[in-house]
Amino acid sequence: MATAPGDLSPAEARAEFRAGLAVPTAGWSAGHAHANLLIVPRELAFDVLLFAQRNPKPCPVLGVLDAGETTGPLLAGGDIRTDVPRYTVYRDGEKTAEPTDLHAVWRDDLVTFIIGCSFTFEAPLLAAGIPIAHIEQGVNVPMYRTNRRCAPAGRLGGPLVVSMRPIAPDRVADAVRITSRYPAVHGAPVHVGDPAGLGIADLGAPDFGDPVAIPAGHIPVFWACGVTPQAAVMESRPELALGHAPGHMLITDARDADYAVP
Amino acid sequence: MATAPGDLSPAEARAEFRAGLAVPTAGWSAGHAHANLLIVPRELAFDVLLFAQRNPKPCPVLGVLDAGETTGPLLAGGDIRTDVPRYTVYRDGEKTAEPTDLHAVWRDDLVTFIIGCSFTFEAPLLAAGIPIAHIEQGVNVPMYRTNRRCAPAGRLGGPLVVSMRPIAPDRVADAVRITSRYPAVHGAPVHVGDPAGLGIADLGAPDFGDPVAIPAGHIPVFWACGVTPQAAVMESRPELALGHAPGHMLITDARDADYAVP
């Protein structure tokens, strides 16, 4: 690449991944929305879309490729089977492979859900001078299963999963205000402080991602997390489901700013 | 009724309709969201929900009752088969009956979509001193098929249908500002002025509802309309589909204010 990853257009970035590059996408195609991927057989697709309708904060659907569709307006000219740097294959709810393309497992009855990602609201937090611990510490955001149940839908049900970012007390209001402007990508926090109130016993032992050191005086702030629908689908143990590998997102043609409300 | 219709709680209003009263709901249970109804067999339900995801302005889904469900949080303690004053039955896309309950046609594979209605934003328009012609003239809002196509979904496709309200030039900005606060119930107008730009040849001949007299100097303002998904479903000629009769809405427990953004 002659161009820095942050300066590539989404189409250029997807072309790199289509050609086989398999790296996390943090920092790529700055200003464009990165997204979670969840791909299920058509017979489970209504339950997934209904789960999303009933749980919009953890499951913000940005787009859907119906059975037989492999591209769409969020990835113009692209191919959902090749354009994500690394995928995860689940069979009966268990991870079985992490391929760099899906040709070996693709079927014409698969429906793709493109789901918003908190990368979109982290950029404006950083722009407002609010540090983000997991970025500073070079790890994945910590995520936790909570004691809150999602509204079930058909065969799908499960706990709300949250991501956590420690925030300085004098910036909590700003973090709420800024993220609430992005209702399509998780929006405002669901909980501020007191991990026990969500049934989280130990912030140092996240269920997904990595633990972060919490700066002195900072308090944990929790946002609904896009892992929620994936966890609900896996609990139903579908014969086949596909997703992106952690941090290896779909880079969409949408701009982060497209998801901001005034 | 000892109580005026506007003062009844949604549960009380639904009980009146359950008991057989069949009147339009305009003015009932003031401050609570009235909703459109669209009920289809489960095998068509994914297409409907996907159509809504791809066309959120004309098709704002407030809630879904899955196959086998006849009540839900929007009508607590109620029954979707009886609690709307009058229904419409469509077979192969043609209207065949307008019963006051659905017991004769109900099946356990039917999925109910509860869809936002512009009644929700008409109250704040009136409260801001913006007169609404069809209310003043005592008729149904005029609705038009446009030359804009919706994004198709599975077997569903069709034109965007709009409702029209004539607005005084010095209140158009207010009408935009007020309705844009209700993105979950159609939101801001899709078009201001120039009916020909939407392919509407004659404002005096609406495709649904009634014509209104346009006050001198007022300009027509067009909002996405909840008839859009119904029109798309009927064009696919499903063997059975159910809806509400015009103006005979489901009165939900949600408050209009629940759908306002700051």
PDB file of C-alpha atoms in Angstrom, chain A residues 42-43 45-47 49-50 53-54 61-66 69 111 113 153-155 262, chain B residues 42-43 45-47 49-50 53-54 61-66 69 111 113 153-155 262:
ATOM      1  CA  ARG A  42     -32.596 -17.859   6.236  1.00  0.00           C
ATOM      2  CA  GLU A  43     -34.754 -19.986   8.542  1.00  0.00           C
ATOM      3  CA  ALA A  45     -33.158 -14.691   9.927  1.00  0.00           C
ATOM      4  CA  PHE A  46     -36.613 -13.504  11.035  1.00  0.00           C
ATOM      5  CA  ASP A  47     -35.758 -14.280  14.649  1.00  0.00           C
ATOM      6  CA  LEU A  49     -34.266  -9.262  12.778  1.00  0.00           C
ATOM      7  CA  LEU A  50     -37.068  -9.436  15.374  1.00  0.00           C
ATOM      8  CA  GLN A  53     -36.238  -4.718  16.540  1.00  0.00           C
ATOM      9  CA  ARG A  54     -36.915  -5.544  20.176  1.00  0.00           C
ATOM     10  CA  VAL A  61     -28.902  -3.102  12.256  1.00  0.00           C
ATOM     11  CA  LEU A  62     -27.318  -0.857   9.620  1.00  0.00           C
ATOM     12  CA  GLY A  63     -28.128  -3.123   6.698  1.00  0.00           C
ATOM     13  CA  VAL A  64     -29.191  -6.620   5.671  1.00  0.00           C
ATOM     14  CA  LEU A  65     -28.125  -8.704   2.681  1.00  0.00           C
ATOM     15  CA  ASP A  66     -30.966 -11.119   2.003  1.00  0.00           C
ATOM     16  CA  GLU A  69     -27.288 -11.271  -1.989  1.00  0.00           C
ATOM     17  CA  VAL A 111     -28.604 -13.849   5.314  1.00  0.00           C
ATOM     18  CA  PHE A 113     -26.723  -8.680   9.161  1.00  0.00           C
ATOM     19  CA  ALA A 153     -37.548 -13.182  19.939  1.00  0.00           C
ATOM     20  CA  GLY A 154     -38.514 -16.601  18.646  1.00  0.00           C
ATOM     21  CA  ARG A 155     -35.659 -18.997  19.444  1.00  0.00           C
ATOM     22  CA  PRO A 262     -28.406  16.857  15.630  1.00  0.00           C
TER      23      PRO A 262
ATOM     24  CA  ARG B  42     -45.193 -16.013   9.081  1.00  0.00           C
ATOM     25  CA  GLU B  43     -43.754 -17.033   5.731  1.00  0.00           C
ATOM     26  CA  ALA B  45     -42.984 -11.817   7.875  1.00  0.00           C
ATOM     27  CA  PHE B  46     -39.229 -11.643   7.229  1.00  0.00           C
ATOM     28  CA  ASP B  47     -39.847  -9.781   3.981  1.00  0.00           C
ATOM     29  CA  LEU B  49     -39.525  -6.687   8.590  1.00  0.00           C
ATOM     30  CA  LEU B  50     -36.701  -6.372   6.039  1.00  0.00           C
ATOM     31  CA  GLN B  53     -35.502  -1.983   7.941  1.00  0.00           C
ATOM     32  CA  ARG B  54     -34.721  -0.722   4.441  1.00  0.00           C
ATOM     33  CA  VAL B  61     -42.123  -0.484  13.284  1.00  0.00           C
ATOM     34  CA  LEU B  62     -43.054   0.211  16.909  1.00  0.00           C
ATOM     35  CA  GLY B  63     -43.566  -3.428  17.852  1.00  0.00           C
ATOM     36  CA  VAL B  64     -44.061  -6.946  16.511  1.00  0.00           C
ATOM     37  CA  LEU B  65     -46.227  -9.763  17.852  1.00  0.00           C
ATOM     38  CA  ASP B  66     -44.645 -12.994  16.618  1.00  0.00           C
ATOM     39  CA  GLU B  69     -48.595 -13.979  20.228  1.00  0.00           C
ATOM     40  CA  VAL B 111     -47.433 -12.117  12.690  1.00  0.00           C
ATOM     41  CA  PHE B 113     -46.661  -5.447  12.826  1.00  0.00           C
ATOM     42  CA  ALA B 153     -37.119  -6.616   0.131  1.00  0.00           C
ATOM     43  CA  GLY B 154     -37.732 -10.204  -0.922  1.00  0.00           C
ATOM     44  CA  ARG B 155     -41.137 -10.364  -2.599  1.00  0.00           C
ATOM     45  CA  PRO B 262     -34.511  16.062  22.157  1.00  0.00           C
TER      46      PRO B 262
END
